[in-house]
Amino acid sequence: MRRVLISVTCALAIGAALMAAAAQANFPYSPAPGTNKHDYSQLHSANGQVPSDLGGNDWKYAATPEPGN
């Protein structure tokens, strides 16, 4: 009985590890279209420059609280 329990536990752990989704991200982040991703001196963004796909979610990335918060 103990061997079956260990086998089932291992099978579930392996199954969960295989089915886990990988993170989907663009890496390295290029701040402008046409940036050479192999030239590391171009892979930085200026202060205040944010990705164009924030869609109103910029509050998630703010370093300071909003006024009145």
GROMACS .gro file of C-alpha atoms in nm, residues 1-67:
model
   67
    1MET     CA    1   0.000   0.000   0.000
    2ARG     CA    2   0.280   0.240   0.086
    3ARG     CA    3   0.455   0.171  -0.245
    4VAL     CA    4   0.136   0.255  -0.436
    5LEU     CA    5   0.094   0.580  -0.244
    6ILE     CA    6   0.453   0.682  -0.318
    7SER     CA    7   0.412   0.591  -0.686
    8VAL     CA    8   0.091   0.793  -0.717
    9THR     CA    9   0.248   1.091  -0.540
   10CYS     CA   10   0.552   1.081  -0.769
   11ALA     CA   11   0.333   1.048  -1.078
   12LEU     CA   12   0.125   1.349  -0.972
   13ALA     CA   13   0.436   1.556  -0.900
   14ILE     CA   14   0.590   1.470  -1.237
   15GLY     CA   15   0.261   1.542  -1.414
   16ALA     CA   16   0.229   1.879  -1.244
   17ALA     CA   17   0.587   1.969  -1.337
   18LEU     CA   18   0.532   1.874  -1.701
   19MET     CA   19   0.205   2.065  -1.730
   20ALA     CA   20   0.329   2.385  -1.567
   21ALA     CA   21   0.316   2.678  -1.808
   22ALA     CA   22   0.635   2.860  -1.890
   23ALA     CA   23   0.645   3.236  -1.853
   24GLN     CA   24   0.580   3.415  -2.179
   25ALA     CA   25   0.791   3.728  -2.211
   26ASN     CA   26   0.998   3.918  -2.462
   27PHE     CA   27   1.355   3.904  -2.342
   28PRO     CA   28   1.560   4.109  -2.367
   29TYR     CA   29   1.317   4.400  -2.369
   30SER     CA   30   1.391   4.637  -2.653
   31PRO     CA   31   1.262   4.989  -2.585
   32ALA     CA   32   1.210   5.079  -2.952
   33PRO     CA   33   1.120   4.889  -3.268
   34GLY     CA   34   1.424   4.795  -3.470
   35THR     CA   35   1.658   4.782  -3.171
   36ASN     CA   36   1.947   4.541  -3.220
   37LYS     CA   37   1.902   4.288  -2.939
   38HIS     CA   38   2.265   4.178  -2.970
   39ASP     CA   39   2.399   4.528  -2.901
   40TYR     CA   40   2.365   4.554  -2.524
   41SER     CA   41   2.426   4.930  -2.523
   42GLN     CA   42   2.082   4.972  -2.690
   43LEU     CA   43   1.892   4.761  -2.435
   44HIS     CA   44   1.798   5.030  -2.188
   45SER     CA   45   1.512   5.273  -2.164
   46ALA     CA   46   1.514   5.634  -2.056
   47ASN     CA   47   1.347   5.754  -1.736
   48GLY     CA   48   0.973   5.768  -1.790
   49GLN     CA   49   0.981   5.553  -2.104
   50VAL     CA   50   0.737   5.265  -2.065
   51PRO     CA   51   0.620   4.982  -2.291
   52SER     CA   52   0.339   5.073  -2.531
   53ASP     CA   53   0.112   4.786  -2.423
   54LEU     CA   54   0.029   4.897  -2.068
   55GLY     CA   55  -0.332   4.972  -2.159
   56GLY     CA   56  -0.424   5.173  -1.849
   57ASN     CA   57  -0.237   4.944  -1.610
   58ASP     CA   58   0.050   5.184  -1.548
   59TRP     CA   59  -0.049   5.208  -1.180
   60LYS     CA   60   0.092   4.857  -1.133
   61TYR     CA   61   0.441   4.978  -1.219
   62ALA     CA   62   0.443   5.308  -1.030
   63ALA     CA   63   0.716   5.364  -0.774
   64THR     CA   64   0.517   5.631  -0.593
   65PRO     CA   65   0.155   5.620  -0.477
   66GLU     CA   66  -0.116   5.812  -0.658
   67PRO     CA   67  -0.227   6.143  -0.502
   0.00000   0.00000   0.00000
